[in-house]
Every structure is written in C-alpha cells, then in structure tokens.
Short mmCIF file of C-alpha atoms in Angstrom, two decimals:
data_model
loop_
_atom_site.label_atom_id
_atom_site.label_comp_id
_atom_site.label_asym_id
_atom_site.label_seq_id
_atom_site.Cartn_x
_atom_site.Cartn_y
_atom_site.Cartn_z
CA MET A 51 19.95 71.86 -17.32
CA ALA A 52 21.74 74.47 -19.49
CA GLU A 53 20.37 77.97 -19.92
CA LEU A 54 17.13 78.33 -21.81
CA PRO A 55 17.40 78.43 -25.60
CA THR A 56 16.51 81.64 -27.40
CA GLU A 57 16.16 79.90 -30.77
CA ILE A 58 14.83 76.51 -31.83
CA SER A 59 15.69 75.04 -35.22
CA ILE A 60 13.25 72.51 -36.64
CA VAL A 61 13.36 70.13 -39.59
CA THR A 62 10.63 67.89 -41.00
CA LEU A 63 11.36 65.41 -43.80
CA ASN A 64 9.58 62.58 -45.57
CA CYS A 65 12.47 60.11 -45.99
CA TRP A 66 10.84 57.80 -48.56
CA GLY A 67 12.05 54.75 -46.67
CA LEU A 68 9.63 51.99 -47.72
CA LYS A 69 11.23 48.59 -47.33
CA TYR A 70 11.58 46.64 -50.63
CA ILE A 71 9.95 49.52 -52.54
CA SER A 72 12.03 52.68 -52.14
CA LYS A 73 15.15 52.65 -54.30
CA LEU A 74 18.59 52.98 -52.71
CA ARG A 75 16.92 53.23 -49.32
CA ARG A 76 19.87 52.40 -47.06
CA GLU A 77 22.32 54.65 -48.88
CA ARG A 78 19.94 57.60 -48.96
CA LEU A 79 18.83 57.43 -45.33
CA THR A 80 22.42 57.07 -44.15
CA GLU A 81 23.27 60.25 -46.03
CA ILE A 82 20.21 61.97 -44.56
CA GLY A 83 21.65 61.25 -41.12
CA ARG A 84 25.04 62.68 -42.14
CA GLN A 85 23.49 65.83 -43.56
CA LEU A 86 21.42 66.40 -40.42
CA ALA A 87 24.59 66.09 -38.35
CA ILE A 88 26.40 68.85 -40.29
CA ALA A 89 23.41 71.07 -41.03
CA ASP A 90 23.65 74.81 -40.41
CA PRO A 91 21.77 75.97 -38.45
CA GLN A 92 22.07 72.87 -36.30
CA PRO A 93 18.65 71.23 -35.93
CA GLN A 94 17.32 70.73 -32.42
CA ILE A 95 14.06 68.96 -33.28
CA VAL A 96 13.66 66.68 -36.30
CA ALA A 97 10.49 64.92 -37.44
CA LEU A 98 10.81 62.07 -39.93
CA GLN A 99 8.10 60.39 -41.98
CA GLU A 100 8.26 57.18 -44.01
CA CYS A 101 11.16 55.95 -41.91
CA PHE A 102 9.61 52.48 -41.75
CA CYS A 103 12.67 50.37 -40.98
CA HIS A 104 14.00 50.43 -37.45
CA GLU A 105 17.50 49.80 -38.77
CA ASP A 106 17.31 53.03 -40.81
CA TYR A 107 16.19 54.91 -37.72
CA LEU A 108 19.13 53.52 -35.76
CA THR A 109 21.48 54.53 -38.59
CA ILE A 110 20.20 58.11 -38.49
CA ARG A 111 20.44 58.12 -34.69
CA ARG A 112 24.04 56.95 -34.91
CA GLU A 113 24.93 59.74 -37.34
CA THR A 114 23.20 62.45 -35.27
CA ARG A 115 23.97 61.18 -31.77
CA TYR A 116 26.13 64.17 -30.83
CA ILE A 117 23.60 66.87 -31.71
CA LEU A 118 20.34 64.94 -31.27
CA PRO A 119 20.98 62.53 -28.38
CA TYR A 120 17.29 61.80 -27.75
CA GLY A 121 14.84 60.12 -30.08
CA LYS A 122 11.76 57.95 -30.42
CA PHE A 123 10.78 55.51 -33.14
CA TYR A 124 7.02 54.95 -33.14
CA PHE A 125 5.51 51.51 -33.67
CA ALA A 126 2.06 51.33 -35.27
CA GLY A 127 0.04 49.17 -37.61
CA ALA A 128 1.12 45.92 -39.19
CA PHE A 129 4.17 47.43 -40.91
CA GLY A 130 4.92 50.47 -38.75
CA GLY A 131 3.78 54.06 -39.04
CA GLY A 132 7.11 55.34 -40.37
CA LEU A 133 7.25 58.18 -37.82
CA ALA A 134 10.22 59.21 -35.69
CA ILE A 135 11.19 62.25 -33.63
CA LEU A 136 14.76 63.31 -32.78
CA SER A 137 15.55 65.93 -30.17
CA LYS A 138 18.39 67.83 -28.53
CA TRP A 139 16.47 67.77 -25.25
CA PRO A 140 14.97 64.89 -23.24
CA ILE A 141 11.67 63.38 -24.35
CA GLU A 142 9.62 63.08 -21.16
CA GLU A 143 6.53 61.45 -22.62
CA SER A 144 5.44 59.93 -25.92
CA THR A 145 2.24 58.57 -27.42
CA MET A 146 1.17 57.15 -30.76
CA PHE A 147 -2.34 58.36 -31.61
CA ARG A 148 -3.98 56.41 -34.44
CA TYR A 149 -6.47 58.12 -36.72
CA PRO A 150 -10.05 56.77 -36.44
CA LEU A 151 -10.45 57.09 -40.23
CA ASN A 152 -7.45 55.91 -42.21
CA GLY A 153 -7.96 54.20 -45.54
CA ARG A 154 -9.43 50.80 -46.28
CA PRO A 155 -7.91 47.34 -45.86
CA THR A 156 -9.30 46.35 -49.27
CA ALA A 157 -6.88 48.83 -50.89
CA PHE A 158 -3.93 46.70 -49.83
CA TRP A 159 -1.76 47.96 -52.70
CA ARG A 160 -1.88 51.46 -51.19
CA GLY A 161 -0.95 50.44 -47.67
CA ASP A 162 -2.26 53.41 -45.67
CA TRP A 163 -4.55 51.26 -43.51
CA TYR A 164 -1.86 48.67 -42.86
CA VAL A 165 0.77 51.11 -41.61
CA GLY A 166 -1.63 52.48 -39.00
CA LYS A 167 -1.22 56.15 -39.80
CA GLY A 168 -1.59 58.57 -36.94
CA VAL A 169 0.20 61.21 -34.90
CA ALA A 170 3.49 60.62 -33.11
CA CYS A 171 3.35 62.77 -29.98
CA ALA A 172 6.28 63.77 -27.77
CA LYS A 173 6.72 66.09 -24.79
CA ILE A 174 10.18 67.58 -24.86
CA ARG A 175 11.55 69.53 -21.87
CA TYR A 176 13.94 72.34 -22.76
CA GLY A 177 14.00 74.08 -19.36
CA PRO A 178 13.16 73.63 -15.66
CA GLY A 179 9.96 75.69 -15.62
CA PRO A 180 6.48 74.16 -15.74
CA LYS A 181 5.87 75.77 -19.16
CA HIS A 182 9.29 74.94 -20.61
CA ILE A 183 7.88 72.08 -22.65
CA ILE A 184 7.60 71.59 -26.39
CA GLU A 185 4.82 69.30 -27.53
CA VAL A 186 5.69 67.85 -30.92
CA PHE A 187 3.07 66.23 -33.15
CA ASN A 188 4.52 64.42 -36.15
CA THR A 189 2.15 63.00 -38.76
CA HIS A 190 1.83 61.58 -42.25
CA THR A 191 -1.77 61.79 -43.37
CA HIS A 192 -3.57 59.68 -45.97
CA ALA A 193 -2.21 60.09 -49.49
CA PRO A 194 -4.48 61.72 -52.12
CA TYR A 195 -4.58 58.88 -54.65
CA GLU A 196 -7.54 60.45 -56.42
CA SER A 197 -8.51 64.02 -57.25
CA GLY A 198 -11.60 66.09 -57.82
CA PRO A 199 -15.09 64.68 -57.26
CA LYS A 200 -13.73 61.12 -57.45
CA ASP A 201 -11.48 61.59 -54.41
CA SER A 202 -13.01 59.06 -52.02
CA TYR A 203 -10.31 59.72 -49.42
CA ILE A 204 -10.96 63.45 -48.92
CA CYS A 205 -13.25 62.61 -45.98
CA HIS A 206 -10.37 60.72 -44.37
CA ARG A 207 -7.93 63.61 -44.80
CA THR A 208 -10.32 66.22 -43.41
CA SER A 209 -10.96 63.91 -40.46
CA GLN A 210 -7.24 63.55 -39.87
CA SER A 211 -6.75 67.32 -40.01
CA TRP A 212 -9.56 67.63 -37.50
CA GLU A 213 -7.98 65.10 -35.16
CA ILE A 214 -4.52 66.67 -35.18
CA SER A 215 -6.01 70.15 -34.72
CA LYS A 216 -7.60 68.90 -31.49
CA LEU A 217 -4.24 67.59 -30.29
CA LEU A 218 -2.54 70.88 -31.15
CA ARG A 219 -5.24 72.90 -29.42
CA GLY A 220 -5.07 70.78 -26.28
CA ALA A 221 -1.31 71.23 -26.02
CA ALA A 222 -1.62 74.98 -26.54
CA GLU A 223 -4.25 75.19 -23.79
CA ARG A 224 -1.71 73.58 -21.45
CA GLY A 225 0.58 76.54 -22.12
CA HIS A 226 3.22 74.54 -24.00
CA LEU A 227 5.00 75.45 -27.20
CA VAL A 228 3.23 73.47 -29.93
CA LEU A 229 4.77 72.09 -33.11
CA GLY A 230 2.75 70.28 -35.77
CA LEU A 231 5.14 68.70 -38.27
CA GLY A 232 4.92 66.30 -41.15
CA ASP A 233 3.72 65.35 -44.58
CA PHE A 234 0.10 66.47 -44.45
CA ASN A 235 -0.67 65.57 -48.09
CA MET A 236 -2.65 68.78 -48.49
CA LEU A 237 -2.29 72.04 -50.37
CA PRO A 238 -1.99 75.44 -48.68
CA MET A 239 -5.33 77.08 -47.88
CA SER A 240 -7.23 73.91 -48.78
CA LEU A 241 -10.08 72.76 -46.57
CA GLU A 242 -7.75 70.44 -44.66
CA HIS A 243 -5.29 73.32 -44.15
CA GLN A 244 -8.03 75.66 -42.94
CA ILE A 245 -9.23 73.06 -40.42
CA VAL A 246 -5.80 72.98 -38.78
CA THR A 247 -5.25 76.75 -38.69
CA SER A 248 -8.79 77.62 -37.60
CA HIS A 249 -9.20 75.06 -34.82
CA ALA A 250 -5.76 75.27 -33.25
CA PRO A 251 -3.79 78.39 -32.21
CA VAL A 252 -0.91 77.66 -34.57
CA ARG A 253 0.62 79.31 -37.62
CA ASP A 254 1.78 77.81 -40.87
CA VAL A 255 5.32 79.11 -40.44
CA TRP A 256 5.96 79.36 -44.18
CA ARG A 257 2.97 81.63 -44.72
CA VAL A 258 4.07 83.83 -41.83
CA LEU A 259 7.09 84.93 -43.85
CA HIS A 260 5.65 84.18 -47.30
CA PRO A 261 1.97 85.18 -47.13
CA ASP A 262 1.74 85.41 -50.93
CA SER A 263 3.08 81.91 -51.60
CA SER A 264 1.20 79.58 -53.93
CA VAL A 265 -1.86 77.56 -52.98
CA GLY A 266 -1.07 74.64 -55.26
CA PRO A 267 0.83 73.61 -58.39
CA ALA A 268 0.55 75.85 -61.43
CA HIS A 269 -2.17 73.69 -63.03
CA HIS A 270 -4.37 73.59 -59.90
CA HIS A 271 -7.63 75.51 -60.22
CA ALA A 272 -7.06 77.55 -57.05
CA GLU A 273 -3.61 78.64 -58.23
CA LYS A 274 -4.88 79.40 -61.72
CA ALA A 275 -7.53 81.67 -60.21
CA ARG A 276 -4.74 83.85 -58.76
CA GLY A 277 -3.63 84.69 -62.28
CA ARG A 278 0.08 84.20 -61.60
CA PRO A 279 2.59 83.14 -64.25
CA VAL A 280 4.04 79.64 -64.20
CA PRO A 281 6.80 79.74 -61.58
CA THR A 282 10.38 78.73 -62.18
CA ALA A 283 11.93 75.85 -60.29
CA GLU A 284 13.99 78.30 -58.22
CA PHE A 285 11.02 80.53 -57.38
CA ASN A 286 8.98 77.52 -56.32
CA ILE A 287 11.69 76.62 -53.81
CA LEU A 288 12.40 80.12 -52.49
CA GLU A 289 8.86 81.46 -52.34
CA ASN A 290 6.39 78.57 -52.61
CA CYS A 291 8.10 75.86 -50.54
CA ALA A 292 7.56 73.26 -53.27
CA THR A 293 8.83 70.20 -51.40
CA SER A 294 7.32 67.67 -53.81
CA ASP A 295 7.20 66.95 -57.54
CA GLY A 296 9.58 69.73 -58.58
CA PRO A 297 12.30 69.43 -61.28
CA PHE A 298 15.15 69.67 -58.75
CA ASN A 299 14.18 66.27 -57.29
CA THR A 300 15.72 63.45 -59.32
CA TRP A 301 13.07 60.94 -58.23
CA ARG A 302 10.52 62.96 -60.21
CA TRP A 303 12.57 62.68 -63.40
CA LEU A 304 11.72 60.37 -66.27
CA PRO A 305 13.44 56.94 -66.18
CA LYS A 306 15.60 57.96 -69.17
CA GLN A 307 16.86 60.98 -67.24
CA GLN A 308 17.48 58.97 -64.08
CA LYS A 309 19.80 56.64 -66.00
CA ARG A 310 22.24 59.54 -66.32
CA LEU A 311 22.80 59.35 -62.55
CA GLY A 312 25.04 56.92 -60.74
CA ILE A 313 28.48 56.18 -59.36
CA GLY A 314 31.23 57.67 -61.50
CA LYS A 315 28.85 59.59 -63.74
CA PRO A 316 29.08 63.38 -64.16
CA GLU A 317 26.75 65.57 -62.12
CA VAL A 318 23.47 66.43 -63.82
CA THR A 319 22.29 69.96 -63.04
CA VAL A 320 18.89 71.60 -63.41
CA ASP A 321 18.49 75.10 -64.78
CA PRO A 322 16.92 77.20 -61.99
CA SER A 323 14.79 79.00 -64.59
CA THR A 324 13.10 75.75 -65.69
CA PRO A 325 9.30 76.20 -65.63
CA ASP A 326 7.80 74.19 -62.79
CA LEU A 327 4.23 73.12 -63.52
CA ARG A 328 3.96 70.34 -60.93
CA GLY A 329 5.91 71.47 -57.87
CA LYS A 330 3.76 71.79 -54.79
CA ARG A 331 3.90 71.95 -51.00
CA LEU A 332 2.76 68.90 -49.04
CA ASP A 333 5.05 69.24 -46.01
CA TYR A 334 4.38 71.68 -43.18
CA ILE A 335 5.54 73.13 -39.90
CA PHE A 336 2.79 74.58 -37.74
CA ALA A 337 3.95 76.40 -34.61
CA GLY A 338 2.40 78.11 -31.62
CA ALA A 339 3.86 80.90 -29.49
CA GLY A 340 3.80 79.20 -26.09
CA ASP A 341 2.30 80.76 -22.98
CA VAL A 342 3.16 84.41 -23.61
CA VAL A 343 1.95 85.58 -20.20
CA ALA A 344 3.62 82.88 -18.11
CA ASN A 345 6.90 83.02 -20.05
CA GLY A 346 7.01 86.81 -20.38
CA GLY A 347 7.24 86.48 -24.13
CA GLY A 348 6.61 84.10 -26.99
CA TRP A 349 8.07 82.22 -29.90
CA VAL A 350 8.04 83.87 -33.32
CA VAL A 351 9.12 82.72 -36.78
CA GLN A 352 12.60 83.96 -37.61
CA ARG A 353 13.51 81.84 -40.62
CA THR A 354 12.02 79.30 -43.01
CA ALA A 355 13.64 77.39 -45.86
CA VAL A 356 13.40 74.32 -48.04
CA GLY A 357 16.18 71.92 -47.06
CA MET A 358 17.77 68.56 -47.84
CA MET A 359 18.09 69.50 -51.53
CA MET A 360 21.63 68.17 -51.86
CA ARG A 361 22.34 65.05 -53.90
CA HIS A 362 23.92 61.85 -52.67
CA PRO A 363 27.67 62.45 -53.06
CA GLU A 364 28.28 59.14 -54.90
CA LEU A 365 24.94 58.11 -56.39
CA GLY A 366 23.98 61.58 -57.61
CA CYS A 367 20.31 61.12 -56.70
CA SER A 368 18.15 63.22 -54.36
CA LEU A 369 18.09 62.01 -50.77
CA SER A 370 14.30 61.54 -50.82
CA ASP A 371 11.34 62.09 -53.11
CA HIS A 372 10.47 65.05 -50.85
CA PHE A 373 12.58 67.98 -49.73
CA ALA A 374 12.62 69.05 -46.10
CA VAL A 375 11.01 72.09 -44.51
CA GLU A 376 13.18 73.98 -42.05
CA ALA A 377 12.25 76.71 -39.61
CA THR A 378 13.89 78.64 -36.80
CA LEU A 379 11.74 79.98 -33.98
CA LYS A 380 13.05 82.84 -31.85
CA PHE A 381 11.94 83.66 -28.32
CA VAL A 382 11.04 87.33 -27.97
CA SER A 383 10.31 88.75 -24.53
CA LEU A 384 7.56 91.31 -24.19
CA LYS A 385 9.88 93.56 -22.16
CA GLN A 386 12.44 93.52 -24.96
CA GLN A 387 9.80 94.34 -27.51
CA HIS A 388 8.52 97.17 -25.33
CA ASN A 389 11.97 98.72 -25.02
CA ASN A 390 12.63 98.39 -28.75
CA ASN A 391 9.31 99.86 -29.72
CA ASN A 392 9.63 102.76 -27.28
CA ASN A 393 12.39 104.09 -29.54
CA ASN A 394 9.89 104.39 -32.38
CA ASN A 395 7.56 107.39 -32.11
CA ASN A 396 4.98 105.66 -34.27
CA SER A 397 4.87 102.63 -32.00
CA PRO A 398 1.63 101.99 -30.14
CA PHE A 399 3.77 101.06 -27.12
CA SER A 400 5.43 104.48 -26.94
CA ASP A 401 3.03 105.89 -24.34
CA THR A 402 3.11 102.91 -22.02
CA HIS A 403 5.04 102.61 -18.77
CA GLN A 404 8.67 101.53 -18.72
CA THR A 405 7.80 98.28 -16.97
CA ILE A 406 5.68 96.30 -19.35
CA LYS A 407 2.93 94.03 -18.08
CA PRO A 408 1.99 91.19 -20.41
CA THR A 409 -1.73 91.73 -20.14
CA THR A 410 -4.48 91.43 -22.71
CA ALA A 411 -5.35 95.09 -22.26
CA LEU A 412 -1.86 96.21 -23.17
CA LEU A 413 -1.72 94.03 -26.24
CA ASN A 414 -5.15 95.20 -27.33
CA ASP A 415 -3.89 98.80 -27.33
CA ALA A 416 -1.55 97.85 -30.15
CA ASN A 417 -4.00 95.80 -32.18
CA ASN A 418 -5.43 98.67 -34.20
CA HIS A 419 -1.99 99.69 -35.41
CA LEU A 420 -0.20 96.40 -35.91
CA ILE A 421 -2.71 93.61 -36.38
CA GLN A 422 -4.10 95.21 -39.50
CA THR A 423 -0.67 95.08 -41.12
CA GLY A 424 0.72 92.07 -39.23
CA THR A 425 2.84 89.53 -41.01
CA TYR A 426 0.44 86.72 -40.18
CA LEU A 427 -2.79 88.53 -40.98
CA GLN A 428 -1.82 90.92 -43.76
CA GLU A 429 -3.22 90.79 -47.28
CA PRO A 430 -1.02 88.97 -49.82
CA SER A 431 1.53 91.28 -51.41
CA SER A 432 1.89 91.62 -55.14
CA GLN A 433 5.56 90.64 -54.95
CA GLY A 434 6.81 87.52 -53.21
CA THR A 435 9.48 87.75 -50.54
CA SER A 436 12.43 85.45 -51.01
CA ILE A 437 14.38 83.87 -48.21
CA ALA A 438 17.32 86.07 -49.02
CA GLU A 439 15.16 89.18 -48.75
CA ALA A 440 13.70 88.01 -45.46
CA ASP A 441 17.18 87.45 -44.05
CA ALA A 442 18.25 90.92 -45.18
CA ASN A 443 15.76 92.76 -42.97
CA THR A 444 17.19 95.23 -40.49
CA ASP A 445 17.02 94.61 -36.77
CA THR A 446 14.29 97.25 -36.46
CA ASP A 447 12.17 95.57 -39.11
CA ASP A 448 12.70 92.22 -37.43
CA ASN A 449 11.59 93.56 -34.06
CA LEU A 450 8.46 95.05 -35.61
CA SER A 451 7.74 91.79 -37.41
CA TYR A 452 8.15 89.82 -34.17
CA THR A 453 5.79 92.20 -32.40
CA LYS A 454 3.21 91.70 -35.11
CA GLN A 455 3.44 87.95 -34.72
CA LEU A 456 2.94 88.11 -30.95
CA LEU A 457 0.03 90.48 -31.36
CA ALA A 458 -1.54 88.20 -33.95
CA PHE A 459 -1.61 85.48 -31.31
CA ASN A 460 -3.54 87.77 -29.01
CA SER A 461 -6.38 87.79 -31.54
CA PRO A 462 -8.69 84.78 -31.91
CA PRO A 463 -7.65 82.54 -34.81
CA PRO A 464 -9.73 82.87 -37.98
CA ARG A 465 -12.79 80.69 -37.58
CA LEU A 466 -13.87 78.28 -40.24
CA PRO A 467 -17.07 79.79 -41.73
CA PRO A 468 -20.35 77.84 -41.47
CA SER A 469 -20.04 77.05 -45.18
CA GLY A 470 -16.79 75.23 -44.39
CA TYR A 471 -18.58 73.03 -41.86
CA ASP A 472 -21.34 72.42 -44.39
CA GLN A 473 -18.71 71.26 -46.87
CA ILE A 474 -17.28 68.84 -44.32
CA LEU A 475 -20.74 67.53 -43.47
CA SER A 476 -21.44 67.02 -47.17
CA LEU A 477 -18.25 64.96 -47.46
CA ILE A 478 -19.26 62.90 -44.43
CA HIS A 479 -22.75 62.17 -45.76
CA LYS A 480 -21.41 61.24 -49.18
CA TYR A 481 -18.87 58.88 -47.66
CA VAL A 482 -21.44 57.38 -45.27
CA ALA A 483 -23.66 56.51 -48.24
CA ARG A 484 -20.69 54.81 -49.91
CA GLU A 485 -19.77 52.80 -46.83
CA ARG A 486 -23.35 51.71 -46.17
CA SER A 487 -23.56 50.47 -49.76
CA GLN A 488 -20.25 48.62 -49.36
CA LEU A 489 -21.42 47.06 -46.09
CA LYS A 490 -24.60 45.77 -47.72
CA TRP A 491 -23.03 44.37 -50.89
CA ARG A 492 -20.16 42.68 -49.08
CA ALA A 493 -22.67 40.99 -46.76
CA TYR A 494 -24.59 39.80 -49.85
CA HIS A 495 -21.32 38.56 -51.32
CA PHE A 496 -20.61 36.48 -48.21
CA PHE A 497 -24.02 34.78 -48.18
CA ALA A 498 -23.92 34.24 -51.96
CA TRP A 499 -20.59 32.44 -51.78
CA LEU A 500 -21.71 30.48 -48.74
CA GLY A 501 -24.58 29.14 -50.87
CA VAL A 502 -22.29 28.46 -53.85
CA SER A 503 -19.80 26.66 -51.62
CA ILE A 504 -22.47 24.41 -50.16
CA GLY A 505 -23.77 23.69 -53.69
CA CYS A 506 -20.28 22.74 -54.88
CA LEU A 507 -19.77 20.38 -51.94
CA VAL A 508 -23.09 18.66 -52.66
CA ALA A 509 -22.27 18.44 -56.38
CA VAL A 510 -19.01 16.62 -55.62
CA TRP A 511 -21.05 13.58 -54.53
CA PHE A 512 -22.63 13.22 -57.95
CA VAL A 513 -19.93 14.08 -60.51
CA PRO A 514 -18.48 11.05 -62.32
CA ARG A 515 -14.93 12.36 -62.85
CA ASN A 516 -12.28 13.27 -60.30
CA PHE A 517 -10.98 16.38 -62.09
CA VAL A 518 -14.50 17.86 -62.05
CA ALA A 519 -14.73 17.17 -58.33
CA PHE A 520 -11.35 18.90 -57.87
CA ILE A 521 -12.52 22.00 -59.76
CA LEU A 522 -15.69 22.17 -57.67
CA MET A 523 -13.71 21.87 -54.44
CA LEU A 524 -11.26 24.58 -55.61
CA VAL A 525 -14.07 26.96 -56.55
CA SER A 526 -15.83 26.25 -53.27
CA THR A 527 -12.70 26.90 -51.20
CA LEU A 528 -11.51 30.05 -52.96
CA GLY A 529 -15.01 31.49 -53.16
CA LEU A 530 -15.73 30.84 -49.50
CA VAL A 531 -12.41 32.41 -48.47
CA GLY A 532 -13.19 35.56 -50.48
CA GLY A 533 -16.76 35.63 -49.23
CA THR A 534 -15.62 35.21 -45.63
CA LEU A 535 -13.22 38.12 -45.96
CA ASP A 536 -16.01 40.29 -47.33
CA GLY A 537 -18.29 39.09 -44.52
CA LEU A 538 -15.72 40.11 -41.93
CA MET A 539 -15.32 43.48 -43.66
CA SER A 540 -19.07 43.99 -43.52
CA LEU A 541 -19.39 42.87 -39.91
CA LEU A 542 -16.28 44.57 -38.46
CA PHE A 543 -14.56 47.20 -40.61
CA PHE A 544 -17.49 49.04 -42.19
CA ARG A 545 -19.52 49.08 -38.99
CA SER A 546 -16.53 50.43 -37.10
CA GLU A 547 -15.90 53.08 -39.72
CA LEU A 548 -19.55 54.17 -39.75
CA ARG A 549 -19.40 54.70 -36.01
CA ALA A 550 -16.23 56.75 -36.37
CA LEU A 551 -17.98 58.84 -39.02
CA LYS A 552 -20.91 59.36 -36.67
CA GLU A 553 -18.57 60.74 -33.99
CA TYR A 554 -16.87 62.93 -36.58
CA GLU A 555 -20.22 64.32 -37.72
CA PHE A 556 -21.28 65.09 -34.16
CA GLU A 557 -18.07 67.03 -33.50
CA ILE A 558 -18.48 69.04 -36.71
CA LEU A 559 -22.12 69.84 -35.90
CA THR A 560 -21.07 71.04 -32.45
CA ALA A 561 -18.29 73.21 -33.87
CA LYS A 562 -20.64 74.65 -36.49
CA ALA A 563 -23.18 75.59 -33.83
CA LEU A 564 -20.48 77.39 -31.85
CA ALA A 565 -19.28 79.19 -34.98
CA GLU A 566 -22.82 80.42 -35.60
CA GLY A 567 -23.12 81.63 -32.01
CA LYS A 568 -25.61 78.95 -31.08
CA THR A 569 -25.66 76.62 -28.12
CA PRO A 570 -24.82 73.06 -29.17
CA VAL A 571 -27.82 70.79 -28.65
CA ILE A 572 -27.16 67.24 -27.52
CA GLN A 573 -30.00 64.86 -28.30
CA GLN A 574 -31.56 63.30 -25.25
CA ALA A 575 -31.89 59.55 -25.15
CA GLY A 576 -35.32 58.29 -26.09
CA THR A 577 -36.42 61.34 -28.05
CA LYS A 578 -37.78 61.02 -31.57
CA GLU A 579 -34.77 62.93 -32.96
CA ALA A 580 -32.37 60.49 -31.35
CA VAL A 581 -34.26 57.51 -32.74
CA ASP A 582 -34.39 59.01 -36.25
CA ALA A 583 -30.69 59.86 -36.14
CA GLY A 584 -29.85 56.30 -35.12
CA LYS A 585 -31.85 54.88 -38.04
CA GLN A 586 -29.82 56.97 -40.50
CA TRP A 587 -26.71 55.05 -39.46
#
C-alpha cells in the first residue's frame, strides 16, 4: 500500500435521486459524478444520500472510477435506503444498520418507513497498521414534516441521533478515525445535534472553524434569540453552511422562475447580497481524531466549504436540492506540534523535553492555556470567519489551531445536561401515549369492520335486487381489507414500536443516571417496580 495520507478530503451530498419523483434525475446525477471526478481538492471519501437507483450509482461510479475505485451501494427497505459510499481506499467491511424507530407505514406518501432508513457503515483501510482504519457512517435521518409542538416525528429523530452516536462512539473506542456523514435533517445545536456531539467523541467540523455560525434559518426562534441581522445568500454559504433552501439553489425557486432555465436559455444569476430568510444547514460532517496515542498524532480540521453549487452546464439547474458539505482533515503528529510550539515562548510546551511523549499528563499541562481559547471550545466570536479568512491564516496560526483541536480531544466531550435527558424522556412518553392510543383504536377498527362485513354478507341473502347485493359485497370487501390492515398494524407495527421505545427509554434513563453521577439501577425481575413498569407499556 502507498505511503500514509497526511490529508483526507471528504464530501457528503444529498443527491435528490428519487425515482419517478425527482426532476431531471439522470442528467443531474451524471453531472454530479463528473463534478466529483474533477473536484479540487480531489475527494477521497464521498457519502451520498437519496441515491435510490442502482443505475445512478453505477453512473457515478463510472465517472469517478479513476479517483474513487471502491464503493458500496446499500440495499435497505422496500425501495432502497438511498445510501452509498465511495472511497479511494479499499472497503474491508460494510453493514447496513436500520433504525429501530423510523416513521410509520400509514404515512405511505412520505416514504421514510418504506425506504428503511438507517446508517450505512464502512470500514476503510488507508494504511497497514492496526489503527489505520476509517470507519464511515453515512445516514439520512427522518425528515421533519412537521414543526413545533405538532412535530410527531421529533421522537424518531432524537432516537436516530442516539443510535448513530452509539455507532460513532463504538468506532472511536476501537481507536479508528470516525466520520459521521449525511443529511441529518436537524439544525445546529438542536437537541438532536447535542445528542451526537455529547455522546460520541466527534466534532461538527463546520463549527470547529465557524463556531459563530447560525443555529437555524433567520426566522427560527433560536436564531432570532441571537439578535443577528438577516444574512445574505453569500454569507449563509460562507459562514453558515446553508446547504438547503437558499436562493442559490434553483430547485427552491418559484415555478415561474424555474421556467427561465433550460437548454439554450441564458444563465440566470443570483445576487450574492440577496437576503436569505430560509437557508439552513441540514447536512453534516462529524469527525474524530483517531487514536492519538497509538498513531503519535491525530486528525484535525484544516478546511470546510459548501460544495456542488455549480449548475448543470446545459439545463442550467442546480445539481440537487441540497448543496454538498466538504471538509479536509489533516494529520498532525504530536512531535511536530511539540517542535513548532517550542519556538513560541508563550507555548505551554516550551518547557518540555525535546522528545515528546503523547501522554495524558503532557496534554493536561497545556489545557489551562489552550483549551480555554481552543477553536472547538471557545466562545462564539462577534464576527464570523469566512472560508477565505480561514485559508489566509499563517502557518504559525494553523499550527496553534491544530494543537487546540488535539487538546480539545483530550478533554471529555460536553455532556448532555440532565434537563436534556428529561426533554428526551418527555418526548418518549408523549409519543408512547400516542402509539398506545393508535394501537387501541386500530384494533377497534378491525373488529368493527369484521362485524360490518359479516352483517353485509348475511344481508346479501335477503335483499331483493342484485345491485344492492353487489354494493353490500363491495362495502364488505373494502371495509374488511381496511380493517385487516389496521388490525395488522395494531398487532405487529405498534407493538413493535412500543418495545423499541421501551428500549430507548431505558438507555436514556441509564445515561441520565451516569450524567448525574449515580449508579444506574436495573430492575430485578419479579419486583413490584418491574411489574409496574411493565403495566405502563
């Protein structure tokens, strides 16, 4: 295998490739493949979402075969999960993990349950060492079709954040470099976001370099509370990573505006100073540092950007209804950082020995100086930092920033406060009450239609006219079919979901106890508490 890489370039993109639904699907996804092949910097790991058609995946593979020779298309659900991973290096192992809570089959027009959403997992080997493995987790979580108190899917999305955080944490504990990529359908610093960053040793790479970026669209209550002016379209791209719903994306234009696009028509441009009220970030790259001790260094965030903003060269439309998120990770050795910092009299490393030892004690000596002002942990600045400004840093500033990132990983990740667990538990209990009600009423519906169907069949014997008998048979058949479906939902789906919610609640209660410094208590079989808990479900 070639020498170890010192940088890893990553791209994640929601392709909007729904068969029969997404417009100009084949043309757009073919161009996505072409743009990946000529991208600069050249991507080495690419995560795709909503790439539902295998033929589109093969098209992208064909376009990128020289730079991304390895890939995996993941099969899940009745119509496919839409997830794919492309890689410069061999994929040694792959798994499709399905979320225990993922929508409802009754909402067939939304499709989340039918595509079997989950996490596409891949182990990618980039070197010969036992720790030279990248574990990639690509996901597309449940869409937020509702908002505010009426959002009945918020329990699903917090559960999905919880599940992927466990996968990320497990990979990090194995000493591998961890990447969590995808369309998470969440806003920065939301409860779902905090679950990921507090229960897995990973960073939101955009907030590493842009700690003052927005926490939602301009009209969102959390963003309004920050008291910031309405951002421009350009600022939302450069500072806020607005990958969705912004004015630069033609698929968010009004139908009248979209008619100005097409083959042979002049290019339609967008003024960068256009106010952007709706642009928001739904797509993320979460990254770990790898095993700093075993590898003699770790991976830090060197660059982030919003990508795939170009238009189709002939059709004039955006390549997807989302833009991509790009990031470059750089490997920084502790010895290199020690030598660089020794040249700075203010460095906490200046009094250490020439031969650095990657120990916890050594890193702790620097915590007081650097962690307090570290890129990852610092307080938001009053002025945002653009990509251009980040790229213009001097080598000395870069080295200091990299040191801060490594030191931040030496500190425990910020824990979700007990109030956060209480909020999750409240969501669980509210959703359990809803599902129990649905289970009961759908069972009633089944038995009611069973009775009606039997009554219609008996009535057929006594009606004098054939058309009346036909109507009774039709009502009996259609009603019994609908009632049977509801009966199966009551017997199978809702009972299964309630059990998944019970497991979810137990895990949250355990995590809350640990966060409060208590010993988790597991109920013993046969006790009164266990019996009472079982009755609640």
